[in-house]
mmCIF file of C-alpha atoms in Angstrom:
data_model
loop_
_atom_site.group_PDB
_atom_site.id
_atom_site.type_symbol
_atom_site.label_atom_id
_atom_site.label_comp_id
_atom_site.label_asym_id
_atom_site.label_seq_id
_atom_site.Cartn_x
_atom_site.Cartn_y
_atom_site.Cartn_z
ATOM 1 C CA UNK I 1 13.291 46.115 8.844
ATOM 2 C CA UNK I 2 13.983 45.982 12.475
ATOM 3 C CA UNK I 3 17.520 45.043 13.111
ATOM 4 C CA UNK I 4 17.046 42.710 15.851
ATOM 5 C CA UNK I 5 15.025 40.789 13.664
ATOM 6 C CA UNK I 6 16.356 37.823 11.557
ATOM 7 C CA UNK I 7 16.113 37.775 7.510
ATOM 8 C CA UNK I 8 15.564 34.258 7.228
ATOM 9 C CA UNK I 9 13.317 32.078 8.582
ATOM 10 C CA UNK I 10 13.866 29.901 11.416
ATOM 11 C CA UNK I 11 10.711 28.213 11.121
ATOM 12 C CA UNK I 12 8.394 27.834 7.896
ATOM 13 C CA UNK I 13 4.818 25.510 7.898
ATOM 14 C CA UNK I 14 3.505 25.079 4.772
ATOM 15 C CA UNK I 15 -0.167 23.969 3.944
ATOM 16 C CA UNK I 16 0.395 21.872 0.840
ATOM 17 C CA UNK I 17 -3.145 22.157 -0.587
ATOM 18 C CA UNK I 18 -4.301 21.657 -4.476
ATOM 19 C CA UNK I 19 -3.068 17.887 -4.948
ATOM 20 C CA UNK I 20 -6.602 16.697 -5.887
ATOM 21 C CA UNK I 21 -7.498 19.610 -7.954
ATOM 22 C CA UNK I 22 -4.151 18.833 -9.311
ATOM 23 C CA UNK I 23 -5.425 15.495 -10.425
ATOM 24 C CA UNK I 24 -8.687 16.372 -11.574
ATOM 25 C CA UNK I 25 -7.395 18.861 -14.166
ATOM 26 C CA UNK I 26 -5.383 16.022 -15.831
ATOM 27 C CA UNK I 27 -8.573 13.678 -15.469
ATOM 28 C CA UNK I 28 -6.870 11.549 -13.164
ATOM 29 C CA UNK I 29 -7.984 9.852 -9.865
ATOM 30 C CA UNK I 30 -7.444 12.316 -6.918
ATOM 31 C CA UNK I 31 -5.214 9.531 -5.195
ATOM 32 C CA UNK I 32 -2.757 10.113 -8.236
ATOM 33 C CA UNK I 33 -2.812 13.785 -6.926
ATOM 34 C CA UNK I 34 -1.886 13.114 -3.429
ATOM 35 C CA UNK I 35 0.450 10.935 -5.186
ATOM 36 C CA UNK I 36 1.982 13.400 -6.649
ATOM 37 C CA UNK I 37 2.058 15.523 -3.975
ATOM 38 C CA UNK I 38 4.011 13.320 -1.648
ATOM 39 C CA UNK I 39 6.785 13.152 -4.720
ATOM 40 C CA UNK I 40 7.235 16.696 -4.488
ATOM 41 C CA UNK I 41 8.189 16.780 -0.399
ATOM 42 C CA UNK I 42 10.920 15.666 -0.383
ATOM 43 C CA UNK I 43 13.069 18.346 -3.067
ATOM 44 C CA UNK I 44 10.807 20.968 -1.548
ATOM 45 C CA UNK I 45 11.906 20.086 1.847
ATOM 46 C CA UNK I 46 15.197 19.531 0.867
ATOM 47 C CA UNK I 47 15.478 22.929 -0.160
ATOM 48 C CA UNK I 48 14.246 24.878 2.793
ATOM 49 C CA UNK I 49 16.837 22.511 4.827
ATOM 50 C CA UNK I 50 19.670 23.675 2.474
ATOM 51 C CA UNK I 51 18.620 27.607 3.056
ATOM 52 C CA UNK I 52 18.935 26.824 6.572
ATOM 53 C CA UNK I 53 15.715 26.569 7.990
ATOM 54 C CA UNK I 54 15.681 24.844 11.036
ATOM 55 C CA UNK I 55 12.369 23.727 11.131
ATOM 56 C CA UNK I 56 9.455 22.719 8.141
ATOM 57 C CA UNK I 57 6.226 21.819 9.056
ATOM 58 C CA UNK I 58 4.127 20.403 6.747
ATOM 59 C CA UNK I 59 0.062 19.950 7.008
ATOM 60 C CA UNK I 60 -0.130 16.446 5.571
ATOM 61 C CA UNK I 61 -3.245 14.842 6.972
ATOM 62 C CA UNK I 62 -5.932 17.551 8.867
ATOM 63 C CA UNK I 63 -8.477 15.796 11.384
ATOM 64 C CA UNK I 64 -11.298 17.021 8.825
ATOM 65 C CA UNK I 65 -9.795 15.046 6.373
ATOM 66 C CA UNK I 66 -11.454 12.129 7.702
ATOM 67 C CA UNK I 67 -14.871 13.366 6.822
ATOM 68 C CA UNK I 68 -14.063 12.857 2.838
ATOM 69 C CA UNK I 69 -15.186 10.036 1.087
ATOM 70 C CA UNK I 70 -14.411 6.374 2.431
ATOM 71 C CA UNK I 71 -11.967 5.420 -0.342
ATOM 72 C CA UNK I 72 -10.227 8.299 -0.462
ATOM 73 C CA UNK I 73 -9.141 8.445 3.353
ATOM 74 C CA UNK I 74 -8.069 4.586 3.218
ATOM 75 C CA UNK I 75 -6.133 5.646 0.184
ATOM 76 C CA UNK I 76 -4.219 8.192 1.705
ATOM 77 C CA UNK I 77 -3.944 6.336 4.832
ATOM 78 C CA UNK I 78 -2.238 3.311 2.376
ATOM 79 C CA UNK I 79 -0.252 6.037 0.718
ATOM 80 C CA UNK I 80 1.471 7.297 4.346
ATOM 81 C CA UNK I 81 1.886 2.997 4.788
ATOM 82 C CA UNK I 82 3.963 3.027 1.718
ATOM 83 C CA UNK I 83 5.432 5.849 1.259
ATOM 84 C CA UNK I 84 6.104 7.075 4.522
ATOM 85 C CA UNK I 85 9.537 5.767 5.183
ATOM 86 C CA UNK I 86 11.189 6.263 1.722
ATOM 87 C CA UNK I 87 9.643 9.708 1.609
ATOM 88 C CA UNK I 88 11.653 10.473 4.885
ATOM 89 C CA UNK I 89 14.926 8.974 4.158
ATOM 90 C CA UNK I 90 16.141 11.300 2.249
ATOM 91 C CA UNK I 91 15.832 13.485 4.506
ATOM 92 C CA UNK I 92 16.784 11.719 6.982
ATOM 93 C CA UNK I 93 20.202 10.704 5.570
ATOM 94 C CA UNK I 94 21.104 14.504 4.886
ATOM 95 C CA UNK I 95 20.953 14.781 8.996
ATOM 96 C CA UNK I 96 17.450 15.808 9.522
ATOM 97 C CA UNK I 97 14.931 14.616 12.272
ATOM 98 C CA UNK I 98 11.169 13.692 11.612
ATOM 99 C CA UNK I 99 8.910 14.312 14.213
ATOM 100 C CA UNK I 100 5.203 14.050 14.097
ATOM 101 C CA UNK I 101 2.396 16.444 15.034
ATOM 102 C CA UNK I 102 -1.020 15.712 15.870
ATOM 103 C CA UNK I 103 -3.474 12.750 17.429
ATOM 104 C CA UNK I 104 -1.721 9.584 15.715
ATOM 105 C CA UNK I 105 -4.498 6.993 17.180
ATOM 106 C CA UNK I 106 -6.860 7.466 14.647
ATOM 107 C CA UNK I 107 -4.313 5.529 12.835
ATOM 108 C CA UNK I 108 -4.076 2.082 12.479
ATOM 109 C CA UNK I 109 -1.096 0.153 14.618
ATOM 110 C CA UNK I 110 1.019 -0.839 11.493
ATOM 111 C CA UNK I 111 0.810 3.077 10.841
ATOM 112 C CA UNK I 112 1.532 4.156 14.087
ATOM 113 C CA UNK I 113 4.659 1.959 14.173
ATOM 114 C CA UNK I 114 5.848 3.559 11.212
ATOM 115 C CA UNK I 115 5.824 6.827 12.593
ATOM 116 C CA UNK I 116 7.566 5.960 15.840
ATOM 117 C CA UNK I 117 9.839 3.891 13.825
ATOM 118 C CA UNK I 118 10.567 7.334 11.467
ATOM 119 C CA UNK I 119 11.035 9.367 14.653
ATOM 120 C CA UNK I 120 13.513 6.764 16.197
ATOM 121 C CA UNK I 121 15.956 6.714 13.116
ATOM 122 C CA UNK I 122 17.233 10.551 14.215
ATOM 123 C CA UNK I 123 16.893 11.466 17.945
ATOM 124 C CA UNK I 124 19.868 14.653 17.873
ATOM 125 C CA UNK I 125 18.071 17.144 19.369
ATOM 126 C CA UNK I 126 20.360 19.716 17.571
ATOM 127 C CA UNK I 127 19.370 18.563 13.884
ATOM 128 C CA UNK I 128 17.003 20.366 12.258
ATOM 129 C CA UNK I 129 13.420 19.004 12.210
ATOM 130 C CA UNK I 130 10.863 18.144 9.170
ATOM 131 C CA UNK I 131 7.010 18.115 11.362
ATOM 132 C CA UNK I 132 4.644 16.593 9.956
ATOM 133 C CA UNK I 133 0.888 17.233 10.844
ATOM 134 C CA UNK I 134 -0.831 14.154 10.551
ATOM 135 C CA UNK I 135 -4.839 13.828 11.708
ATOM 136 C CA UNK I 136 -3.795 17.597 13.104
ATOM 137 C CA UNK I 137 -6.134 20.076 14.065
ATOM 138 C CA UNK I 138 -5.182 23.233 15.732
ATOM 139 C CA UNK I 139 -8.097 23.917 17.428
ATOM 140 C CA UNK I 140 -8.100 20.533 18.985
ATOM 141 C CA UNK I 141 -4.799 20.740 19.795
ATOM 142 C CA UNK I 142 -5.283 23.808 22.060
ATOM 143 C CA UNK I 143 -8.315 22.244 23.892
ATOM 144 C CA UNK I 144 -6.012 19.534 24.442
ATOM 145 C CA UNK I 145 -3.399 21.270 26.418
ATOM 146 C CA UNK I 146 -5.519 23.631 27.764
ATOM 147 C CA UNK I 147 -7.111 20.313 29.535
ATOM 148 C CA UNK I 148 -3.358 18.905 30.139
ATOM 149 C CA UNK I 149 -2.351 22.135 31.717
ATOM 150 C CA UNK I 150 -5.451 22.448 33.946
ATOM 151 C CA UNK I 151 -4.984 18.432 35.503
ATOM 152 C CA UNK I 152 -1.265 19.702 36.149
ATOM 153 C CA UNK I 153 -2.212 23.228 37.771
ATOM 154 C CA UNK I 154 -0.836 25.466 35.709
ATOM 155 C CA UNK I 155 -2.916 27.506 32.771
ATOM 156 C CA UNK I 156 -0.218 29.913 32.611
ATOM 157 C CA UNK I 157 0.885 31.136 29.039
ATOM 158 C CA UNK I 158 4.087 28.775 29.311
ATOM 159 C CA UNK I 159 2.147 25.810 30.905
ATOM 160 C CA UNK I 160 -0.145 25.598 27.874
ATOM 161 C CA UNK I 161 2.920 26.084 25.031
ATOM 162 C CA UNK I 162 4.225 22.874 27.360
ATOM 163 C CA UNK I 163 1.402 20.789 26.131
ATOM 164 C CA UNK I 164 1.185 21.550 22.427
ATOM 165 C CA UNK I 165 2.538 19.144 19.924
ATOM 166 C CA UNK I 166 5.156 21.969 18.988
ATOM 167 C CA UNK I 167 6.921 22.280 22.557
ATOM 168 C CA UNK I 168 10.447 23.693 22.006
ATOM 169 C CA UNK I 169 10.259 24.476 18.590
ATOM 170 C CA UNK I 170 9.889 28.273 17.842
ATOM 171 C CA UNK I 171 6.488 29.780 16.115
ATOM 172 C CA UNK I 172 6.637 29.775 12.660
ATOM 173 C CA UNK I 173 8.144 32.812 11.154
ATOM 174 C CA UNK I 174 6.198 32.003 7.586
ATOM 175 C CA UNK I 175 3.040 30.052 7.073
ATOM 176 C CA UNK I 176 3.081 29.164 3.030
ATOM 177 C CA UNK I 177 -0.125 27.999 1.215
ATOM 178 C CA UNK I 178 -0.809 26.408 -1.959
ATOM 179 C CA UNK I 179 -3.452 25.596 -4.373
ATOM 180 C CA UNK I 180 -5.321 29.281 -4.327
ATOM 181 C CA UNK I 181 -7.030 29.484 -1.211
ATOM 182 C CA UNK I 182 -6.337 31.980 1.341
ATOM 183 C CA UNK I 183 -6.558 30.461 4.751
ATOM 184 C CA UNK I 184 -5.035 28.994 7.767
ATOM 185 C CA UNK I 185 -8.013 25.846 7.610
ATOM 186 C CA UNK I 186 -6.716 25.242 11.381
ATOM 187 C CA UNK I 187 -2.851 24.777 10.959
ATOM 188 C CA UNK I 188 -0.962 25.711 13.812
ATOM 189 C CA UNK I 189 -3.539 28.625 14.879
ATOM 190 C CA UNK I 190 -1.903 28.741 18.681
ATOM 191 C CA UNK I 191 1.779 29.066 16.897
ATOM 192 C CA UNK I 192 1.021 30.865 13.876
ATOM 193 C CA UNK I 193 0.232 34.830 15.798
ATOM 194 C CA UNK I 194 2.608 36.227 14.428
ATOM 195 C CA UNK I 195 3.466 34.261 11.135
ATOM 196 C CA UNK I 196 4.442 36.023 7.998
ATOM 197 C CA UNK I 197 1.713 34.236 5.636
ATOM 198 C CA UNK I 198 2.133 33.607 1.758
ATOM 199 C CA UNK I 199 -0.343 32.716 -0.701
ATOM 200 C CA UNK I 200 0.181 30.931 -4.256
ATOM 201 C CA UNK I 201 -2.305 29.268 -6.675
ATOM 202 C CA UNK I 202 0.184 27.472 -7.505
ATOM 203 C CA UNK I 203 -1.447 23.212 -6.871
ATOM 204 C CA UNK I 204 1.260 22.053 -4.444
ATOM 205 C CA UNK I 205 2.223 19.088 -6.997
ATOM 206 C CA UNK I 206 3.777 21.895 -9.139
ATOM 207 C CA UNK I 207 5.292 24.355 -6.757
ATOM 208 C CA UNK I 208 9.109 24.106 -6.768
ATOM 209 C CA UNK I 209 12.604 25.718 -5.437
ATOM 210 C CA UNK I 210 12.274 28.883 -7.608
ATOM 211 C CA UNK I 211 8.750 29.845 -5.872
ATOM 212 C CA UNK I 212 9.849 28.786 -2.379
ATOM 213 C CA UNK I 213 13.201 31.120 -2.860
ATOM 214 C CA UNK I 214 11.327 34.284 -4.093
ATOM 215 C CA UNK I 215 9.186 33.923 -1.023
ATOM 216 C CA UNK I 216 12.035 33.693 1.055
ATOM 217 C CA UNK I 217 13.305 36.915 -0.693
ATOM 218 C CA UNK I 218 10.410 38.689 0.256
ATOM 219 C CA UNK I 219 10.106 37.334 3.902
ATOM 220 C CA UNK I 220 13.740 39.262 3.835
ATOM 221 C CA UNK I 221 11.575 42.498 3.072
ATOM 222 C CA UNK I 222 8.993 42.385 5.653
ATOM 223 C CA UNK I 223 9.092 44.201 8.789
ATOM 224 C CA UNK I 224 8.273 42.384 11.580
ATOM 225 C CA UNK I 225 6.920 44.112 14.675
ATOM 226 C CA UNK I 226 5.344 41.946 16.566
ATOM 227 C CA UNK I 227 3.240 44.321 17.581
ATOM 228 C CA UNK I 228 5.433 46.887 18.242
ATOM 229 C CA UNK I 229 6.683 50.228 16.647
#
């Protein structure tokens, strides 16, 4: 391992995928799944935060989500109404800030209000930060500032990283997935170049503190080059 090169992560995003399969194998509604799966946040979270990560994002709503079926988008929109806040405070009380990644329109206004009211409750720009990705989609983000950087004159490198939804947090040093599948599905594709990426089939409803430290034992192992020697 290089020696310039930290052992722990700094910044971890992980794609919590499987809650509806998650469901389905216990013949349950998938809503019970994604039910489930916002339980588990918050002691997932909580750990990373407690190895000293200064940064989690988590993939909570993608813009493609939308295209599911009717009652299973209003669902999840009603689960974010309700659960949103206690879900945070937690966190929130043990000194962390929420922030919130992604095109928060599509949302209704109650909604919206929540978030802003989330990201009010912990403005220390020193504390460290749970993201969430909500109606996110990494391709659309870049298009975005691409278009924000152009009206302002500068397409340079640093005045696209400016625009994104991520400006001044660091690129994710690990990308984890869940639920089997063994893809990025448009999560932080500008940010992630360089991300360390980990796969489980573990459905995210079940994966816990013992699975999240063994990955951060072997992000410990990796060399990371950056494209260098």
């Amino acid at each position: 391992m290089r020696s310039d090169v930290k052992s722990k992560p700094g910044h971890i995003g992980i794609i919590m995928d499987g809650n509806g399969r998650w469901a389905t194998k216990r013949l349950l509604p998938r809503v019970a799944g994604h039910r489930a799966g916002v339980k588990n946040i918050t002691p997932v979270v909580s750990c990373a935060l407690e190895y000293g990560v200064g940064c989690v994002t988590l993939f909570a709503f993608s813009t493609e989500n939308k295209e599911r079926p009717k009652d299973e988008v209003d669902s999840l929109i009603d689960l974010i109404r309700k659960r949103l806040k206690p879900m945070t405070r937690e966190l929130i009380e043990r000194g962390a800030r929420v922030m919130f990644s992604g095109a928060r329109e599509y949302f209704p206004s109650d909604v919206q209000g929540i978030m802003a009211d989330v990201e009010n409750e912990n403005t220390d720009p020193n504390a460290q930060i749970v993201n969430i990705a909500i109606n996110y989609s990494g391709r659309s983000e870049i298009i975005r500032a691409c278009k924000i950087a152009a009206e302002k004159g500068d397409i340079s490198a640093n005045g696209i990283e400016r625009e994104l939804y991520t400006y001044g947090i660091p690129d994710p040093d690990m990308i984890i997935r869940t639920g089997g599948e063994k893809r990025l599905s448009n999560f932080l594709l500008y940010q992630a170049a360089y991300s360390e990426l980990f796969f489980t089939d573990t459905l995210w409803p079940d994966f816990g503190e013992s699975e999240l430290s063994a990955m951060f034992e072997e992000y410990a192992t990796r060399s990371r080059r950056f494209g260098r020697v």
